[in-house]
Coordinates of C-alpha atoms and ligand atoms in Angstrom, one line a residue:
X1 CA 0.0 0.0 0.0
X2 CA 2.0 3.2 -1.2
X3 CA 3.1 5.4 1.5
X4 CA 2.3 2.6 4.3
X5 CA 5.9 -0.1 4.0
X6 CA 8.5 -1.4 6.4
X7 CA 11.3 0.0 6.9
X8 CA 13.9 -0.8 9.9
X9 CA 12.0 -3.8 10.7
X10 CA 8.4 -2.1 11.5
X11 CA 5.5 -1.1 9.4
X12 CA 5.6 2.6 8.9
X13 CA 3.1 5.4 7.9
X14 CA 5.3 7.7 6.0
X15 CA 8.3 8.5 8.2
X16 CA 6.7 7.3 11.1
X17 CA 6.8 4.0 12.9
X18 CA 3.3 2.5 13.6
X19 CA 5.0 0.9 16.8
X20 CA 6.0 4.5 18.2
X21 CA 2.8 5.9 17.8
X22 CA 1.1 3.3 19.2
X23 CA 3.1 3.2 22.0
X24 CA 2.4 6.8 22.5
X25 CA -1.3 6.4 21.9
X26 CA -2.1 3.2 22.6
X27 CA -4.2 1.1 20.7
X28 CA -6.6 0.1 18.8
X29 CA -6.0 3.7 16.7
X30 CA -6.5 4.9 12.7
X31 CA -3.5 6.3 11.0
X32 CA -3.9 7.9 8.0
X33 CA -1.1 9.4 5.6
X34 CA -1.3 12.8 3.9
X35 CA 0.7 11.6 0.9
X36 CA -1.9 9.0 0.5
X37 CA -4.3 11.5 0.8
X38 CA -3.1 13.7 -1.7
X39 CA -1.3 11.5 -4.2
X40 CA -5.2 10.1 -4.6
X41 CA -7.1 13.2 -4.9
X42 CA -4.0 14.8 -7.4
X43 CA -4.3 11.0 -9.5
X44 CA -8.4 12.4 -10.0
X45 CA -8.2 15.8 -10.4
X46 CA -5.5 15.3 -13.4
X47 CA -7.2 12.3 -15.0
X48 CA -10.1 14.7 -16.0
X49 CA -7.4 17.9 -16.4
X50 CA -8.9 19.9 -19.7
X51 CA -12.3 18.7 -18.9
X52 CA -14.0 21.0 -16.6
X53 CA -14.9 19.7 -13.9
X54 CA -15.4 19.3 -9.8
X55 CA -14.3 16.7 -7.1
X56 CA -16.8 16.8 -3.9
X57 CA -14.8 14.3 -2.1
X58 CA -17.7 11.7 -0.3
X59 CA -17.4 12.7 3.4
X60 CA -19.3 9.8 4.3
X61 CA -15.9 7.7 3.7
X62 CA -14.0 9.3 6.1
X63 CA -15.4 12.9 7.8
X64 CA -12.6 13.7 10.2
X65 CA -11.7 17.3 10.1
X66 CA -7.7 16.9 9.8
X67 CA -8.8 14.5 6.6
X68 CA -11.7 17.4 5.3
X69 CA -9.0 20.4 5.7
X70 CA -5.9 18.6 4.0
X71 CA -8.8 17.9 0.6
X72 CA -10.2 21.5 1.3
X73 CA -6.2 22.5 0.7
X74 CA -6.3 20.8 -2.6
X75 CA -8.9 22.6 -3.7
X76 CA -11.6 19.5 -3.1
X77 CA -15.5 20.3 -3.4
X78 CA -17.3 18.2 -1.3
X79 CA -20.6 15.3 -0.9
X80 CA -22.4 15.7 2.0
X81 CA -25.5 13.9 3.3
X82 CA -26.8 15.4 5.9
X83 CA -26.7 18.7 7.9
X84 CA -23.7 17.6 9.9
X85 CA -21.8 16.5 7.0
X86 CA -22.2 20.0 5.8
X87 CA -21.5 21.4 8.7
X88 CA -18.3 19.7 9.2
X89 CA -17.3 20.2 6.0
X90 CA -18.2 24.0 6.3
X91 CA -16.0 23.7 9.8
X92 CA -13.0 22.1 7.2
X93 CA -12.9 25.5 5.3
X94 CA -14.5 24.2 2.4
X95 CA -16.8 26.9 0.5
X96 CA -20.1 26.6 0.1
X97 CA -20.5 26.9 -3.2
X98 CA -18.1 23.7 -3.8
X99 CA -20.5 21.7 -1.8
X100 CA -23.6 19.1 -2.9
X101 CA -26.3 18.0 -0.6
X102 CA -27.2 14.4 -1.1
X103 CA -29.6 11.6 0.5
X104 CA -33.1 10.4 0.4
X105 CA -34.2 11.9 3.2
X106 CA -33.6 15.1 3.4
X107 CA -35.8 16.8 6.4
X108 CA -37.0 20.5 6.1
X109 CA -34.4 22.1 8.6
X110 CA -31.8 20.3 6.4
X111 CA -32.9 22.3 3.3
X112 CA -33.0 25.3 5.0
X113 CA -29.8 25.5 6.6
X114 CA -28.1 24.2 3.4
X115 CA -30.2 26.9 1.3
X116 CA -28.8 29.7 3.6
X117 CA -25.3 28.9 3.7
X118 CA -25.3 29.3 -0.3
X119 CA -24.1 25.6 -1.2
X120 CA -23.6 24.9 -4.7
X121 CA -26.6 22.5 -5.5
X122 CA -29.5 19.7 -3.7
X123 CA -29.3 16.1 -5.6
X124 CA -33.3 15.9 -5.3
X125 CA -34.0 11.9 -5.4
X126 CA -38.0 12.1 -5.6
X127 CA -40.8 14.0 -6.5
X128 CA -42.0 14.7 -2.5
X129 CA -38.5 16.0 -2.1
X130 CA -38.5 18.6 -5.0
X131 CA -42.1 19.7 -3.8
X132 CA -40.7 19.9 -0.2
X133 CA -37.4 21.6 -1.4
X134 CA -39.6 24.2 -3.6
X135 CA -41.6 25.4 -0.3
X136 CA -38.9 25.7 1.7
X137 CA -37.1 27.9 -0.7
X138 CA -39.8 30.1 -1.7
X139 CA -40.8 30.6 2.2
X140 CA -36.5 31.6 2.5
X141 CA -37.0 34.2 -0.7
X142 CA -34.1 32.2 -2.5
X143 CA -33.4 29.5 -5.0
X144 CA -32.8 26.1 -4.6
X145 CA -30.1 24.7 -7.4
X146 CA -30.8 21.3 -8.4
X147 CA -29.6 18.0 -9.9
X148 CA -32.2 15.3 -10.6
X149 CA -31.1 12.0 -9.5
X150 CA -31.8 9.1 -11.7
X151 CA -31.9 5.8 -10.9
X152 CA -30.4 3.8 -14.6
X153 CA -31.4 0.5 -13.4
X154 CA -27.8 -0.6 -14.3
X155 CA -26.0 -3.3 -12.3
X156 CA -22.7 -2.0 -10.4
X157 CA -21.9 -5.9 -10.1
X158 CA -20.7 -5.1 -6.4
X159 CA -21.7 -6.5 -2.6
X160 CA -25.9 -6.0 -2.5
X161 CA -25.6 -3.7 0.0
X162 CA -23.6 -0.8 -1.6
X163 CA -25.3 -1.4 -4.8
X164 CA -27.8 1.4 -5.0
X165 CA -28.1 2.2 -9.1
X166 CA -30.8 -1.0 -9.5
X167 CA -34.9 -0.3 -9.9
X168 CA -35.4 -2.4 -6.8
X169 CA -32.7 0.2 -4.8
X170 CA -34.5 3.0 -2.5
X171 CA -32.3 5.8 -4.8
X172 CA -32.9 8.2 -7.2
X173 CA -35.7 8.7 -10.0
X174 CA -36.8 5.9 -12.6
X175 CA -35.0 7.2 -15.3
X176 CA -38.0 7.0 -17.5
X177 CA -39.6 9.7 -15.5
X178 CA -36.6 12.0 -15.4
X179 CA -37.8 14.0 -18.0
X180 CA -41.3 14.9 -16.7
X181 CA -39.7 15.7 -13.3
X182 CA -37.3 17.6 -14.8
X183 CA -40.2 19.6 -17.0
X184 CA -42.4 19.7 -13.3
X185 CA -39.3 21.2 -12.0
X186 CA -38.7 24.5 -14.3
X187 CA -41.9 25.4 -13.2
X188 CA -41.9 25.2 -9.6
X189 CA -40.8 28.4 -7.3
X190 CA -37.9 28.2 -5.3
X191 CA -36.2 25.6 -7.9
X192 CA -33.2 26.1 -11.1
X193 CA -33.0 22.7 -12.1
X194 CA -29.5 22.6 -13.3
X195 CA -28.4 19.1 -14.2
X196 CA -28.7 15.5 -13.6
X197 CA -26.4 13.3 -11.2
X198 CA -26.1 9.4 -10.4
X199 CA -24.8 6.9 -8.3
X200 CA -24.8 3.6 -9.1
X201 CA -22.7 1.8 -6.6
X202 CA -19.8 1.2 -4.7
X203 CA -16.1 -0.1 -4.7
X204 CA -17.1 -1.0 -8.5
X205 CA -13.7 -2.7 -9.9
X206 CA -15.2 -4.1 -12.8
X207 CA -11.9 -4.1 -15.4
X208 CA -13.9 -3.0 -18.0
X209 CA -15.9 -0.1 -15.9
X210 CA -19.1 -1.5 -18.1
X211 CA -21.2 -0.5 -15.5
X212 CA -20.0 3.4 -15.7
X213 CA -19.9 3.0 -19.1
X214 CA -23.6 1.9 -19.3
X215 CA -24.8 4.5 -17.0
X216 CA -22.9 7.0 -18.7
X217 CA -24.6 6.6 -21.9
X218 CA -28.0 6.9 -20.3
X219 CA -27.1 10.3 -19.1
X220 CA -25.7 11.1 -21.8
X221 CA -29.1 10.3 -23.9
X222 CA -31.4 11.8 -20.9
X223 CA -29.2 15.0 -21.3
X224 CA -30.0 15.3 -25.1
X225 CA -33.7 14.3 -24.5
X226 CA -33.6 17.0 -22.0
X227 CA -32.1 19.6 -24.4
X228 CA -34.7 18.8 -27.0
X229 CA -37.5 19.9 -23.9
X230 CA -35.7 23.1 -23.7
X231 CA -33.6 22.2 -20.0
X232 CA -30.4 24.2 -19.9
X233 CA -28.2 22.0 -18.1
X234 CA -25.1 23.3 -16.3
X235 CA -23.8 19.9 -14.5
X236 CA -24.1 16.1 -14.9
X237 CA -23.0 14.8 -11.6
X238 CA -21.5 11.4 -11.5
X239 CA -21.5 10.3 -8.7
X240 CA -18.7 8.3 -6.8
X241 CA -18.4 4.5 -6.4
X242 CA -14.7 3.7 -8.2
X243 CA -12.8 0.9 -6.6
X244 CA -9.6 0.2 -4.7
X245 CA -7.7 -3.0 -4.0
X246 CA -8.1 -4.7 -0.9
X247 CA -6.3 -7.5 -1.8
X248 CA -3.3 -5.1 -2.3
X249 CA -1.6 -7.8 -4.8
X250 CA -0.5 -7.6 -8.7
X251 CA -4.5 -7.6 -10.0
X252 CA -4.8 -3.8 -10.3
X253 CA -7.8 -2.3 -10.2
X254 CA -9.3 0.5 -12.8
X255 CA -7.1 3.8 -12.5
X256 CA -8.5 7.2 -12.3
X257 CA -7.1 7.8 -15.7
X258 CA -9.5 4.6 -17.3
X259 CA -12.4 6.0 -15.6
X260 CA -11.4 9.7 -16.7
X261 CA -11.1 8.1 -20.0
X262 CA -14.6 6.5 -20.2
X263 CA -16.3 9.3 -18.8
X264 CA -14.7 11.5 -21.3
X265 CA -15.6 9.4 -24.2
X266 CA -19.9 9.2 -23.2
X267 CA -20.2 12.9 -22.2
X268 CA -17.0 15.1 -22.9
X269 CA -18.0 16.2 -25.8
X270 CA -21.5 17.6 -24.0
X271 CA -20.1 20.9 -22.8
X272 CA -21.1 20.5 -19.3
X273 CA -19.1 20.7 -15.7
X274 CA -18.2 17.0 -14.4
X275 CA -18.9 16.8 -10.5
X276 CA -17.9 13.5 -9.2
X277 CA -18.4 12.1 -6.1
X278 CA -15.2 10.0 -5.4
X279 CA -15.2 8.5 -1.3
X280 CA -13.5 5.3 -1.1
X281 CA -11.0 6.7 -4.1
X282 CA -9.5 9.1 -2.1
X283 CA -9.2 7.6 1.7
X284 CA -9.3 3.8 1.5
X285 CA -5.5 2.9 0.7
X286 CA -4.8 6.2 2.6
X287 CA -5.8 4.6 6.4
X288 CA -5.0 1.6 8.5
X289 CA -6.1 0.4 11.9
X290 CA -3.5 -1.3 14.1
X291 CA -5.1 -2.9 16.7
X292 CA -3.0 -5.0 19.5
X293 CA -3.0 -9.1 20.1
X294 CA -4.6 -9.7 23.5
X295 CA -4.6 -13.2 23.7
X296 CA -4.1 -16.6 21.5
X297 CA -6.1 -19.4 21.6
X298 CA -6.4 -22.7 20.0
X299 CA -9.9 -24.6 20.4
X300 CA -10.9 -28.0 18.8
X301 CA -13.7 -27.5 16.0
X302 CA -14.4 -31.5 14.8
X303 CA -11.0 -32.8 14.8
X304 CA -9.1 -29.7 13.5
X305 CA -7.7 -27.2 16.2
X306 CA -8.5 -23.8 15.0
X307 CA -6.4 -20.9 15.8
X308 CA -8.3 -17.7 17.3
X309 CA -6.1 -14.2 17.2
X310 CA -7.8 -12.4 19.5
X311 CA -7.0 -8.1 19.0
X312 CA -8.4 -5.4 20.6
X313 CA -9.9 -3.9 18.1
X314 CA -13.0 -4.8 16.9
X315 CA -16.3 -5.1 14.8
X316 CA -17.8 -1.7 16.6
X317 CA -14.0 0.3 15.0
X318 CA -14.2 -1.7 11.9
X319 CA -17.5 -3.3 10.9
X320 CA -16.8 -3.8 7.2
X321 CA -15.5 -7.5 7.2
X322 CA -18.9 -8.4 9.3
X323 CA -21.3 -6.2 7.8
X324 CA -20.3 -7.1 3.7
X325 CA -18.0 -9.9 3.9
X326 CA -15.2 -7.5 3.4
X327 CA -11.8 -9.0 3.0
X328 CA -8.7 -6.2 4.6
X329 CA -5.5 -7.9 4.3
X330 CA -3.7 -8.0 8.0
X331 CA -0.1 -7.4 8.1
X332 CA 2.2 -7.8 11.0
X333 CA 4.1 -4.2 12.6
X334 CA 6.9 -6.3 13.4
X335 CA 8.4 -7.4 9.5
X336 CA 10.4 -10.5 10.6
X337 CA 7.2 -11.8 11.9
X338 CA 6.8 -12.2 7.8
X339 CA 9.1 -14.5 7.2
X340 CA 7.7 -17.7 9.7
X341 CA 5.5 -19.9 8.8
X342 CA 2.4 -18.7 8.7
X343 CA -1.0 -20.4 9.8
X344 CA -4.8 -20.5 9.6
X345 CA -6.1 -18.5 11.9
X346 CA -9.5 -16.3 12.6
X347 CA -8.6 -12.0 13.8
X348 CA -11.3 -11.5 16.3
X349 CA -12.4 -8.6 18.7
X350 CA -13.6 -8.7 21.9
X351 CA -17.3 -8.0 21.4
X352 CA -19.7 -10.4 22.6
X353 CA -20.9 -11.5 19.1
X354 CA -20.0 -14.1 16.7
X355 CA -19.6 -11.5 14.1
X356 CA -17.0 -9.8 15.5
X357 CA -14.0 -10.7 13.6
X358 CA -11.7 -8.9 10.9
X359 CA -10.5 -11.8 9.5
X360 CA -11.7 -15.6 9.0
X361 CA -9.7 -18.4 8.0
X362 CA -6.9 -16.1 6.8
X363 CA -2.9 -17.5 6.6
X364 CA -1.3 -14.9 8.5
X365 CA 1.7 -15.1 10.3
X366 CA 2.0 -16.6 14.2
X367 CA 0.6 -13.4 16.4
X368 CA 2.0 -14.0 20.0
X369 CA -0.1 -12.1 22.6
X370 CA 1.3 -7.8 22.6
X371 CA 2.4 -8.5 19.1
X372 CA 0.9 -5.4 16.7
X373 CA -0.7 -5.8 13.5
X374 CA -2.2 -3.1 10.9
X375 CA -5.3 -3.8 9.3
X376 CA -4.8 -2.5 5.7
X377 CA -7.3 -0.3 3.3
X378 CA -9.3 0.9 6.5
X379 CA -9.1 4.5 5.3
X380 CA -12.7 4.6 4.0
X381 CA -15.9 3.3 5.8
X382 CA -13.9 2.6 9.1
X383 CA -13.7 5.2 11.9
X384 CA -17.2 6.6 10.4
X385 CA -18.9 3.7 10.5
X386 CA -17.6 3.0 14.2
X387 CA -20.1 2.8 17.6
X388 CA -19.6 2.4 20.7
X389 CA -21.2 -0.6 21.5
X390 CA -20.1 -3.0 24.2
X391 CA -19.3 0.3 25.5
X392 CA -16.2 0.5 24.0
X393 CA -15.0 4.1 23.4
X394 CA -14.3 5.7 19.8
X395 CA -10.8 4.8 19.6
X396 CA -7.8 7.4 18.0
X397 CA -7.5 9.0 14.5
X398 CA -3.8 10.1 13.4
X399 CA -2.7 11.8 11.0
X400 CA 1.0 11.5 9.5
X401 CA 3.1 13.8 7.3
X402 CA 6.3 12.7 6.4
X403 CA 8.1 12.6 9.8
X404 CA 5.5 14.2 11.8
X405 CA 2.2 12.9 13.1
X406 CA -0.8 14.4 14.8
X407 CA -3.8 12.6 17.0
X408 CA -6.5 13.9 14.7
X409 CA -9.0 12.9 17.6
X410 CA -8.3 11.1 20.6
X411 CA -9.6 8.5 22.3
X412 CA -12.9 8.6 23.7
X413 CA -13.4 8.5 27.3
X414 CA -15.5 5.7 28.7
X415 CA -17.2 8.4 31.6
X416 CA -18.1 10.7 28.5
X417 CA -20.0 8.1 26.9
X418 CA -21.9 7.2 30.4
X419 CA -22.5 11.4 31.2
X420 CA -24.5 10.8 27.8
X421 CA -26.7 9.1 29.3
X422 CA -29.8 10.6 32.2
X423 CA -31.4 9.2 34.9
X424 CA -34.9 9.9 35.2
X425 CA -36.0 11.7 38.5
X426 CA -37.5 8.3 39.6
X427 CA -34.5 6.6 39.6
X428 CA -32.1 9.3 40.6
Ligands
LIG501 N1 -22.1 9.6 -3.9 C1 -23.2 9.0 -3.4 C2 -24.5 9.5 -3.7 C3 -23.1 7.9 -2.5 O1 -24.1 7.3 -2.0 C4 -21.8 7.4 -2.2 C5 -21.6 6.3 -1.3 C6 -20.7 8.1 -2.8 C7 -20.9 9.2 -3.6 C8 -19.2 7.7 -2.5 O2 -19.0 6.4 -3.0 P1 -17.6 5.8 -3.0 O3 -16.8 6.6 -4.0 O4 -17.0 5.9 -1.7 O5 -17.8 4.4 -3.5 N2 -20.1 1.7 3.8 C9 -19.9 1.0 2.5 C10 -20.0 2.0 1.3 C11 -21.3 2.8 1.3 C12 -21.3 3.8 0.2 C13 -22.5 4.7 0.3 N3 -22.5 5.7 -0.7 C14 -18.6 0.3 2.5 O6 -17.9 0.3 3.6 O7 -18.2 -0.4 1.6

């Protein structure tokens, strides 16, 4: 994974040794690396150079403000989703006017505060929305911008549950009514309806990119249906939903510069501003999460012994390999530990639930008890999509930069997450 390698024996973020910052913050922690960071977004930005266009980096993937401010520096639009993404995105430095407001559900207070800090456009996903988007900007005296989203009905061929661009999906407009939304639209107060977006999927690593290319050429067609209506269009918005490798081997998955190349070929020729919506892209080779061996244990299942590597981090700090199968390659701090023989073994977490593990069945090296080890591509979906269930606080998020490193957000406090909570006058 570029920018995370050994060096001196130990797995290192940059300049920095994984086993010196978790010996100053303990552990489980994220550690994400700026070159990473930027080497991704830069790879973007000059795959579609000469094509105008807009990256709003996905905060969803990874909404940490150190991670929001270093995109915000490049220059980095951003995809938010609710009114604290955009708010913490607003916190970040990034403009208004380089921000889209996604989601299903958006509530009325959501529209208004987005309306009123100026952001550059809503991506409306029904008709109920663009009537409840149209009152709320006429009662506000001001104009809502707005990109239909369509639904293409095209199949991302990814995990079921980050597929989202199918009919049966809860997202977006049946593309066959686009058009008459899009005509409803121009005529309601309150509303410029100003281009077209979709998102079909995510971590999409088909070789060919067929499914972009499909979808592509639907918009492509909806946008010259929609000229012959009379729609001026400003933006087709496409979404996010490229693919990284988790498997970190030699099977490379589609560059920025193929998907530049194929979304060049359906729709450059259009005259219109490319937004895209990258998440995963940009973060998820950019982030690990070393996590500590508590224990080992070997336990009979039939006649095989099988080999449990139990860490301290767990399915509430990483819930990807439970929640969609997702594979993470593990690899051991300590780089000698590479070269004995490895064995089967399952990574699992504390939590009281047979789902809690980050890796099953997995040939990994012997992991003695204290031993570190760095769960790879855990940039995206990771310390967003962490809880604190078992009552296990949030754990750390740092940040490296060549040599130096920064906690980006420390570790939660166990009596913080119980002063949440209130007893009732009857019980206090
Ligand atoms: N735009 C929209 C409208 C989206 O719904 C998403 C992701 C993105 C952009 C960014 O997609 P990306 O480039 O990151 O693929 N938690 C799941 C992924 C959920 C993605 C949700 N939407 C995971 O860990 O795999």
């Amino acid at each position: 994974m570029l920018h995370f390698d050994y060096r001196n024996g130990t797995l290192h973020a940059e300049g920095v040794s994984l086993t010196e910052i978790a010996a100053k913050v303990g552990t489980p922690f994220y550690c994400y690396s700026t070159a990473a960071l930027e080497g991704q977004y830069r790879a973007l930005d000059s795959a579609f150079a000469g094509t105008d266009h807009l990256v709003c980096y996905a905060v969803k993937a990874n909404s940490n403000q150190a991670v929001l401010a270093t995109m915000a520096r490049l220059g980095a639009g951003m995809d938010v989703v609710s009114a604290g993404e955009l708010k913490r995105a607003r916190a970040a430095g990034v403009p208004a006017d380089r921000i889209i407001f996604a989601g299903v559900g958006k509530t009325r207070d959501e529209m208004a505060y987005a309306i009123n800090e100026r952001i550059l456009g809503f991506n409306v996903e029904s008709a109920a929305e663009l009537d409840a988007l149209s009152s709320v900007a006429s009662e506000l005296g001001r104009t809502a911008r707005v990109a239909l989203r369509v639904n293409p009905d095209v199949d991302a061929k990814t995990h079921a549950k980050i597929s989202t661009g199918k009919s049966e999906n809860k997202f977006g407009i049946p593309y066959g009514q686009a058009p008459e939304l899009m005509d409803k639209a121009r005529g309601l107060p309150g509303i410029a309806a100003v281009g077209i977006h979709m998102h079909i999927g995510s971590q999409i690593t088909d070789k060919k990119l067929t499914p972009f290319r499909d979808a592509f050429r639907l918009m492509r067609e909806l946008t010259m249906e929609l000229r012959q209506r009379g729609h001026v269009l400003e933006h087709l918005d496409l979404g996010g939903g490229l693919g990284v490798s988790y498997t970190l081997d030699n099977q490379p998955t589609p560059q920025p510069a193929d998907y530049a190349a194929v979304a060049r070929e359906a729709l450059g020729d259009l005259g219109l501003k490319l937004v895209l919506e990258p998440g995963r892209l940009l973060v998820g080779n950019a982030g690990v999460l070393v996590s500590r061996v508590i224990f080992v244990k070997d336990s009979a299942k039939n006649v095989e012994s099988r080999r449990f590597t139990i860490v301290d981090a767990a399915m509430n700090d990483l819930i990807r390999p439970t929640l969609y199968e997702a594979h993470h390659e593990i690899w051991p701090v300590d780089a000698s530990l590479r070269d004995k023989p490895s064995i089967v073994q399952d990574v699992v977490g504390p939590v009281c639930e047979t789902g809690d593990y980050l890796a099953l069945e997995r040939r990994l090296p012997p992991f003695a008890a204290g031993e570190l080890l760095a769960v790879m591509t855990a940039g995206a979906y990771g310390a967003v999509m962490a809880s604190t269930y078992n009552t296990r606080p949030l754990v750390p998020e740092v940040l490296v930069r060549g040599k130096e490193w920064a906690v980006v957000r420390p570790r939660m406090d166990v009596e913080a997450i119980i002063a949440l909570d209130r007893l009732p006058g009857w019980l206090s």
